[in-house]
Amino acid sequence: MDITISSLEHLFLWTSSIFIALQAFQLTVLLGLLYVAFLLLAVTGLLKLRPAPTVMVFSTPLALFNAFFYFTILLSKLSQAQSSDVDTSVRPSGSLIGATSATTLPTAGAATVAASGTATTTFAPLFTVPAAADSGVTLLPNINDPNATDAQTMCPGYTGSDVLRTPYGLTATLTLAGPACNVYGTDIGTLNLTVEYQSSDRLSVSVVPAYVDASNTSQYILSPNLIKKPTADSNSGTTSLTNDLGFFWSNEPTFSFSVVRMSTEDVLFSTYGTTIVFEDQFVEFVSPLPENYNLYGLGEVIHGLRLGNNFTRTLYAADAGDPIDYNIYGSHPFYLDTRYYEVNSTTGNLTLVTSGDNEVDPSLEYVSYSHGVYNRNAHGQEILLRPSNVTWRQLGGSIDLYFFSGPTQAEVTSAYLSGAAGLPAMQQYFAFGFHQCRWGYANWSVVQEVVENYANFEIPLENIWTDIDYMHFYRDFENDPVRFNYSEGQQFLSMLHANNQHYIPIVDSAIYAPDPNNASDAYPPFDRGTAAEAFMLNPDGSLYIGEVWPGYTVFPDWIGGGAGQWWTDEMTTWHGEISWDGIWIDMSEASSFCIGSCGSNNLSLNPVHPGFALPGDPGSLIFSYPEGFNLTNATEAASASSAAASQSSANAASAGPPPTTTAVVSYLRSTPTPGVRNVEYPPYVINNVQGELAVHAIAPNATHHDGTQEYDVHNLFGHQILNATYSALMNIFPTKRPFIIGRSTFPGSGMFAGHWGGDNFSLWAYMFFSIPQALSFSLFGIPMFGVDTCGFQQNTDEELCNRWMQLSAFFPFYRNHNDLNSIPQEAYVWASVATATKTAMAIRFQLLPYMYTLFYQAHTTGSTVMRAMAWEFPNDPNLANADRQFFLGPAILVTPVLEQGASSVSGIFPGTGKGTLYYDWYTQTQVTVDIGQNVTIPAPLGHIPVYIRGGYVLPMQQPAMTTTDARATPWSVLVALSAEGTASGSLYLDDGESLLPNATLYVELAATASSQLWASGRGLFADTNPLANVTVLGAAAPGNVTLNGTPVGESDVSYNATSRVLVVGGLQSITTQGAWAQDWVLGW
């Protein structure tokens, strides 16, 4: 058939071919080359294309082919919609890979969140913010500056006078003891000292400027309306008389104070011999510490549990993806100090232990004393831990110290939480189920398929989450109308809720500021917030406009604006559209992708794309795998390494040649101006992970409606948004406990929310770090803690995910979550991971009543859930730095494998020298170890060693697919007898969700040496599940077995004389009204 090509068709062929080629090259170079090769083959006639049977507008097959792709691309740009595919390829382990795929081609100049194998979010052509917009000046942290001024040698200190006794302590006036030094700010000439014995175990020492009024408001004093300020207990007039802490002060050579433990005469804190420096932008005080001291806390940081004696802790909330040893999301100016003493067996005298790890004689007797120190200050801080002392430095505010006498960790933590920070929130029962999330679930269909895959593989899934993919252009409170529309979402959630499962979406901390000149860019939440004066301001009163995921954004003003009610209203309206069950708060440091109010004159450009590449963008594909991946997957590792090298070379080539000259680094140094604060560049430079304070954060000069500058309250944003979200959820679910997980935290945040460990890495090192991070948050009063299991950043692998899914099963918050463009890592992706997960989850489900009871105790008394071994065995100095094992409550010892390629793990069984027994969870047999022995424990892949500590009783229920189903299963009781033949335990029950339950039940269980197990309850909550069986570990051979005098048939009793395990079954018929409906005694 002869074909005539018109000039119009020639023009279309040329322009469309160029257009399509550009689109292909933007996606990948390979795709572009393939299309060019196709054109060449078609034009030269080597590739024969069938002509259209009927000639219409275009006559050539190539023109028709191009027209199809040209208009497809245009339509995709107009709709900005996404679809997704499910990769059902089979991995070597033979299991289903779940998930998502890229389906929308990027547009020229578009902002694209793209990934091979993940969802793609494509905007219309956008302006990309220059990377330099988030690049600060070069600063040299003071601790690294060899020319830094030493305030201790330059400043005069203070002199105390006008000392007055008060009912609870004393007050005094402190005046400068010499000429002002003004090294990093303006010296405050007169200070007020207040000392209070506030309770039997808490001492307060406060130093504030004497004159702070309307003329001197720049000296910010943290308001008790924002962060609880402890005051004297109502009965402190009598209880403080038993306080073991003593306060002493001196004016020689200048004012100093000391806090002493009176029972041991040990100096816990002392500024003697040093100078107190108090300026408007710099406060410093120093205290000695004993050799090889043991300090814990001072979060948030990726570090071992014990902080060490050559470490600087910076406290400044930062959006930083979990760098080791730097400041990250939260700020917790609290530490626990534990000191060990050798006890003289003859005299009872105490000698401080100063030797290093594992250098003490386990045959000797030791005792420990712990105390806590809390510095209630929200400014940027540094705590310098050095071999002989600790130095506190802060960028403003007051000295507001609280000392907690202990003398055990448990007593310190309880006193800190109940008396200062606030007790942690009680969680709903469903929160202890398994949570699945990832950045990259493209639409409701993909999310539903993930849920169905978990069911198909019979892996329990309680909660499904969505990251920012669900949002309409990444805007809070609006779902994407195509991919995550409300009608389809409500259908999905109806099914989810019918299965007793739950849905948790992410909510970011910044609010999109639309282009005021573009009606199609309208965003009602912004308009309503502006009307409510809900957003932070510039110093001139205009809106402070930074930049986050949706583009240029504003930030809620939790301090002085109308953000609280506005936030509640927006949450409530949105929940009316999509019935989520809890909220995940992110980016709450708060993060901003540019310095200052960069959007103030640029809203016409909105929405804009961040000035950095996202995972999956060209040049940012992820080829990283965990340590040792090359040993287990050599071929794939080699391929990934080659691809990474090629990408690196391409990026280097596009970046151009490096500079040929070596530039001399020039640092910005600011000097104080008397009476004027420099909040952008404070004269004292803290070692902030981002450098300049305004980098990747709200700038310090951003202003709240009450005049407060962000400089003074930056560390509180994350805490305040959790508070506001708690209030919003209380409005939506008036009778239920809010379920909230947040990123940035401060003392007291645990009253509102749990916390996850942030953007960790798929590395074995980060699996280890999850343990000390969790234990630290136990001290901070945020027990609802977990990490992104299998890792968030980079690719995981089968072995790491296998181990990590088992480890995280023993953390209170149990979630799998990973990054855009990383390989899928749902628990069903690898067969061995699915099996290992189900094994660990079966243990977790049995322990849920125990975990729930631990949370009730934490909520009411300030006890901990995850515990360091040193806290359970406080008189063993060898445990001071132990953070590779941990206890879940007092009864469960977990010893995970934390090294690649290992088939065994070294572990210790503390307390065995004092008669403590342990039983293997799986075999129920007693562990035999020598005193202080480090035991090699077999731990093949898929097995996590778990032990039950003798002396404890565990009420348990059976595994199920959801916690609701598990709560309907029969009860069993596991009794692990101590060497004395005794054990005890407790159980708390309620409806699992009510903020103020109508009825509760608290059951106490005790096993006696006379072979009896007693169960005694109080409360009116009715649990009708019967008691199925009781298992006693370490039992002697039984005689007659009875329950409340009723004989149990011989066929229902079994005893293994070798393992000494007694199992009593057949109890359901005797407990038909419920296991705890009446008190009972089991005898054997």
mmCIF file of N, CA and C in Angstrom, residues 922-990:
data_model
loop_
_atom_site.group_PDB
_atom_site.id
_atom_site.type_symbol
_atom_site.label_atom_id
_atom_site.label_comp_id
_atom_site.label_asym_id
_atom_site.label_seq_id
_atom_site.Cartn_x
_atom_site.Cartn_y
_atom_site.Cartn_z
ATOM 1 N N TYR A 922 11.530 -21.866 74.922
ATOM 2 C CA TYR A 922 11.102 -22.882 73.966
ATOM 3 C C TYR A 922 11.069 -24.275 74.589
ATOM 4 N N THR A 923 12.095 -24.603 75.385
ATOM 5 C CA THR A 923 12.166 -25.948 75.969
ATOM 6 C C THR A 923 11.601 -25.997 77.377
ATOM 7 N N GLN A 924 11.448 -24.839 78.009
ATOM 8 C CA GLN A 924 10.937 -24.686 79.372
ATOM 9 C C GLN A 924 11.843 -25.336 80.415
ATOM 10 N N THR A 925 13.079 -25.601 80.029
ATOM 11 C CA THR A 925 14.035 -26.207 80.959
ATOM 12 C C THR A 925 14.918 -25.136 81.581
ATOM 13 N N GLN A 926 15.427 -25.452 82.765
ATOM 14 C CA GLN A 926 16.266 -24.503 83.481
ATOM 15 C C GLN A 926 17.626 -24.382 82.821
ATOM 16 N N VAL A 927 18.137 -23.147 82.744
ATOM 17 C CA VAL A 927 19.452 -22.883 82.169
ATOM 18 C C VAL A 927 20.501 -23.082 83.253
ATOM 19 N N THR A 928 21.572 -23.802 82.919
ATOM 20 C CA THR A 928 22.654 -24.031 83.872
ATOM 21 C C THR A 928 23.878 -23.232 83.438
ATOM 22 N N VAL A 929 24.298 -22.273 84.261
ATOM 23 C CA VAL A 929 25.457 -21.437 83.945
ATOM 24 C C VAL A 929 26.265 -21.211 85.201
ATOM 25 N N ASP A 930 27.553 -20.911 85.027
ATOM 26 C CA ASP A 930 28.408 -20.553 86.142
ATOM 27 C C ASP A 930 28.271 -19.060 86.444
ATOM 28 N N ILE A 931 28.708 -18.663 87.604
ATOM 29 C CA ILE A 931 28.610 -17.268 88.026
ATOM 30 C C ILE A 931 29.379 -16.380 87.057
ATOM 31 N N GLY A 932 28.703 -15.364 86.516
ATOM 32 C CA GLY A 932 29.350 -14.391 85.648
ATOM 33 C C GLY A 932 29.753 -14.927 84.292
ATOM 34 N N GLN A 933 29.329 -16.139 83.950
ATOM 35 C CA GLN A 933 29.765 -16.767 82.700
ATOM 36 C C GLN A 933 29.086 -16.118 81.501
ATOM 37 N N ASN A 934 29.883 -15.860 80.467
ATOM 38 C CA ASN A 934 29.357 -15.400 79.187
ATOM 39 C C ASN A 934 29.115 -16.636 78.333
ATOM 40 N N VAL A 935 27.855 -16.956 78.091
ATOM 41 C CA VAL A 935 27.476 -18.233 77.496
ATOM 42 C C VAL A 935 27.272 -18.080 75.992
ATOM 43 N N THR A 936 27.772 -19.053 75.247
ATOM 44 C CA THR A 936 27.478 -19.104 73.815
ATOM 45 C C THR A 936 26.170 -19.857 73.616
ATOM 46 N N ILE A 937 25.185 -19.170 73.049
ATOM 47 C CA ILE A 937 23.836 -19.713 72.916
ATOM 48 C C ILE A 937 23.568 -20.028 71.447
ATOM 49 N N PRO A 938 23.198 -21.249 71.109
ATOM 50 C CA PRO A 938 22.853 -21.542 69.710
ATOM 51 C C PRO A 938 21.687 -20.680 69.255
ATOM 52 N N ALA A 939 21.832 -20.075 68.069
ATOM 53 C CA ALA A 939 20.778 -19.190 67.558
ATOM 54 C C ALA A 939 20.794 -19.205 66.033
ATOM 55 N N PRO A 940 20.386 -20.323 65.429
ATOM 56 C CA PRO A 940 20.326 -20.354 63.967
ATOM 57 C C PRO A 940 19.331 -19.329 63.447
ATOM 58 N N LEU A 941 19.452 -18.996 62.172
ATOM 59 C CA LEU A 941 18.567 -18.005 61.581
ATOM 60 C C LEU A 941 17.115 -18.407 61.808
ATOM 61 N N GLY A 942 16.323 -17.469 62.312
ATOM 62 C CA GLY A 942 14.930 -17.758 62.607
ATOM 63 C C GLY A 942 14.663 -18.056 64.065
ATOM 64 N N HIS A 943 15.725 -18.033 64.884
ATOM 65 C CA HIS A 943 15.564 -18.323 66.312
ATOM 66 C C HIS A 943 16.126 -17.166 67.125
ATOM 67 N N ILE A 944 15.313 -16.590 68.016
ATOM 68 C CA ILE A 944 15.771 -15.554 68.933
ATOM 69 C C ILE A 944 15.700 -16.113 70.351
ATOM 70 N N PRO A 945 16.826 -16.191 71.052
ATOM 71 C CA PRO A 945 16.826 -16.731 72.411
ATOM 72 C C PRO A 945 16.017 -15.854 73.367
ATOM 73 N N VAL A 946 15.070 -16.474 74.050
ATOM 74 C CA VAL A 946 14.202 -15.796 75.015
ATOM 75 C C VAL A 946 14.161 -16.653 76.272
ATOM 76 N N TYR A 947 14.248 -15.998 77.430
ATOM 77 C CA TYR A 947 14.294 -16.721 78.695
ATOM 78 C C TYR A 947 13.319 -16.099 79.690
ATOM 79 N N ILE A 948 12.800 -16.958 80.563
ATOM 80 C CA ILE A 948 11.915 -16.521 81.630
ATOM 81 C C ILE A 948 12.708 -16.533 82.925
ATOM 82 N N ARG A 949 12.669 -15.458 83.632
ATOM 83 C CA ARG A 949 13.398 -15.337 84.891
ATOM 84 C C ARG A 949 12.597 -16.002 86.007
ATOM 85 N N GLY A 950 13.278 -16.835 86.767
ATOM 86 C CA GLY A 950 12.628 -17.506 87.878
ATOM 87 C C GLY A 950 12.084 -16.522 88.888
ATOM 88 N N GLY A 951 10.919 -16.876 89.442
ATOM 89 C CA GLY A 951 10.297 -16.020 90.431
ATOM 90 C C GLY A 951 9.135 -15.212 89.899
ATOM 91 N N TYR A 952 8.712 -15.492 88.647
ATOM 92 C CA TYR A 952 7.657 -14.690 88.039
ATOM 93 C C TYR A 952 6.532 -15.566 87.490
ATOM 94 N N VAL A 953 5.324 -15.005 87.552
ATOM 95 C CA VAL A 953 4.127 -15.661 87.036
ATOM 96 C C VAL A 953 3.612 -14.833 85.858
ATOM 97 N N LEU A 954 3.350 -15.496 84.734
ATOM 98 C CA LEU A 954 2.907 -14.808 83.522
ATOM 99 C C LEU A 954 1.522 -15.297 83.104
ATOM 100 N N PRO A 955 0.474 -14.481 83.259
ATOM 101 C CA PRO A 955 -0.816 -14.810 82.651
ATOM 102 C C PRO A 955 -0.725 -14.586 81.138
ATOM 103 N N MET A 956 -1.203 -15.514 80.343
ATOM 104 C CA MET A 956 -1.021 -15.438 78.904
ATOM 105 C C MET A 956 -2.312 -15.817 78.183
ATOM 106 N N GLN A 957 -2.403 -15.337 76.918
ATOM 107 C CA GLN A 957 -3.458 -15.782 76.021
ATOM 108 C C GLN A 957 -2.822 -16.289 74.739
ATOM 109 N N GLN A 958 -3.677 -16.749 73.804
ATOM 110 C CA GLN A 958 -3.168 -17.458 72.652
ATOM 111 C C GLN A 958 -2.961 -16.540 71.443
ATOM 112 N N PRO A 959 -2.061 -16.903 70.529
ATOM 113 C CA PRO A 959 -1.860 -16.107 69.313
ATOM 114 C C PRO A 959 -3.112 -16.092 68.448
ATOM 115 N N ALA A 960 -3.272 -15.022 67.698
ATOM 116 C CA ALA A 960 -4.388 -14.872 66.766
ATOM 117 C C ALA A 960 -3.944 -13.892 65.688
ATOM 118 N N MET A 961 -4.829 -13.597 64.741
ATOM 119 C CA MET A 961 -4.485 -12.683 63.662
ATOM 120 C C MET A 961 -4.600 -11.216 64.080
ATOM 121 N N THR A 962 -5.386 -10.936 65.130
ATOM 122 C CA THR A 962 -5.488 -9.583 65.661
ATOM 123 C C THR A 962 -5.540 -9.658 67.181
ATOM 124 N N THR A 963 -5.292 -8.538 67.816
ATOM 125 C CA THR A 963 -5.346 -8.515 69.278
ATOM 126 C C THR A 963 -6.777 -8.712 69.772
ATOM 127 N N THR A 964 -7.758 -8.256 69.009
ATOM 128 C CA THR A 964 -9.152 -8.482 69.401
ATOM 129 C C THR A 964 -9.455 -9.961 69.479
ATOM 130 N N ASP A 965 -9.026 -10.708 68.466
ATOM 131 C CA ASP A 965 -9.240 -12.151 68.480
ATOM 132 C C ASP A 965 -8.452 -12.804 69.607
ATOM 133 N N ALA A 966 -7.243 -12.300 69.859
ATOM 134 C CA ALA A 966 -6.422 -12.890 70.914
ATOM 135 C C ALA A 966 -7.067 -12.694 72.278
ATOM 136 N N ARG A 967 -7.718 -11.569 72.481
ATOM 137 C CA ARG A 967 -8.341 -11.300 73.774
ATOM 138 C C ARG A 967 -9.548 -12.210 74.036
ATOM 139 N N ALA A 968 -9.997 -12.892 73.010
ATOM 140 C CA ALA A 968 -11.143 -13.800 73.170
ATOM 141 C C ALA A 968 -10.718 -15.248 73.373
ATOM 142 N N THR A 969 -9.412 -15.500 73.505
ATOM 143 C CA THR A 969 -8.931 -16.875 73.653
ATOM 144 C C THR A 969 -8.824 -17.247 75.131
ATOM 145 N N PRO A 970 -8.805 -18.543 75.439
ATOM 146 C CA PRO A 970 -8.663 -18.984 76.834
ATOM 147 C C PRO A 970 -7.334 -18.543 77.431
ATOM 148 N N TRP A 971 -7.325 -18.469 78.750
ATOM 149 C CA TRP A 971 -6.137 -18.074 79.479
ATOM 150 C C TRP A 971 -5.270 -19.281 79.797
ATOM 151 N N SER A 972 -3.991 -18.994 79.916
ATOM 152 C CA SER A 972 -3.059 -19.961 80.488
ATOM 153 C C SER A 972 -2.149 -19.187 81.434
ATOM 154 N N VAL A 973 -1.543 -19.899 82.349
ATOM 155 C CA VAL A 973 -0.636 -19.271 83.319
ATOM 156 C C VAL A 973 0.681 -20.024 83.294
ATOM 157 N N LEU A 974 1.764 -19.266 83.151
ATOM 158 C CA LEU A 974 3.106 -19.840 83.175
ATOM 159 C C LEU A 974 3.790 -19.396 84.465
ATOM 160 N N VAL A 975 4.197 -20.372 85.275
ATOM 161 C CA VAL A 975 4.841 -20.095 86.553
ATOM 162 C C VAL A 975 6.295 -20.539 86.462
ATOM 163 N N ALA A 976 7.211 -19.583 86.610
ATOM 164 C CA ALA A 976 8.641 -19.900 86.612
ATOM 165 C C ALA A 976 9.141 -19.750 88.043
ATOM 166 N N LEU A 977 9.328 -20.885 88.721
ATOM 167 C CA LEU A 977 9.667 -20.858 90.136
ATOM 168 C C LEU A 977 11.098 -20.376 90.355
ATOM 169 N N SER A 978 11.285 -19.670 91.448
ATOM 170 C CA SER A 978 12.617 -19.260 91.871
ATOM 171 C C SER A 978 13.309 -20.434 92.549
ATOM 172 N N ALA A 979 14.556 -20.218 92.957
ATOM 173 C CA ALA A 979 15.280 -21.273 93.663
ATOM 174 C C ALA A 979 14.601 -21.625 94.976
ATOM 175 N N GLU A 980 13.828 -20.695 95.530
ATOM 176 C CA GLU A 980 13.108 -20.945 96.776
ATOM 177 C C GLU A 980 11.738 -21.570 96.542
ATOM 178 N N GLY A 981 11.394 -21.765 95.271
ATOM 179 C CA GLY A 981 10.108 -22.373 94.944
ATOM 180 C C GLY A 981 8.951 -21.396 94.954
ATOM 181 N N THR A 982 9.226 -20.104 94.806
ATOM 182 C CA THR A 982 8.182 -19.089 94.843
ATOM 183 C C THR A 982 8.165 -18.307 93.524
ATOM 184 N N ALA A 983 7.083 -17.595 93.309
ATOM 185 C CA ALA A 983 6.958 -16.741 92.134
ATOM 186 C C ALA A 983 5.771 -15.812 92.349
ATOM 187 N N SER A 984 5.756 -14.683 91.637
ATOM 188 C CA SER A 984 4.639 -13.754 91.730
ATOM 189 C C SER A 984 4.463 -13.033 90.402
ATOM 190 N N GLY A 985 3.280 -12.500 90.220
ATOM 191 C CA GLY A 985 2.979 -11.758 89.006
ATOM 192 C C GLY A 985 1.671 -11.029 89.167
ATOM 193 N N SER A 986 1.289 -10.272 88.139
ATOM 194 C CA SER A 986 0.042 -9.522 88.196
ATOM 195 C C SER A 986 -0.531 -9.386 86.797
ATOM 196 N N LEU A 987 -1.793 -8.999 86.752
ATOM 197 C CA LEU A 987 -2.510 -8.859 85.490
ATOM 198 C C LEU A 987 -3.478 -7.696 85.615
ATOM 199 N N TYR A 988 -3.423 -6.781 84.642
ATOM 200 C CA TYR A 988 -4.384 -5.684 84.587
ATOM 201 C C TYR A 988 -5.270 -5.867 83.366
ATOM 202 N N LEU A 989 -6.583 -5.724 83.549
ATOM 203 C CA LEU A 989 -7.540 -5.862 82.453
ATOM 204 C C LEU A 989 -8.540 -4.712 82.478
ATOM 205 N N ASP A 990 -8.895 -4.252 81.300
ATOM 206 C CA ASP A 990 -10.011 -3.337 81.116
ATOM 207 C C ASP A 990 -10.523 -3.545 79.696
#
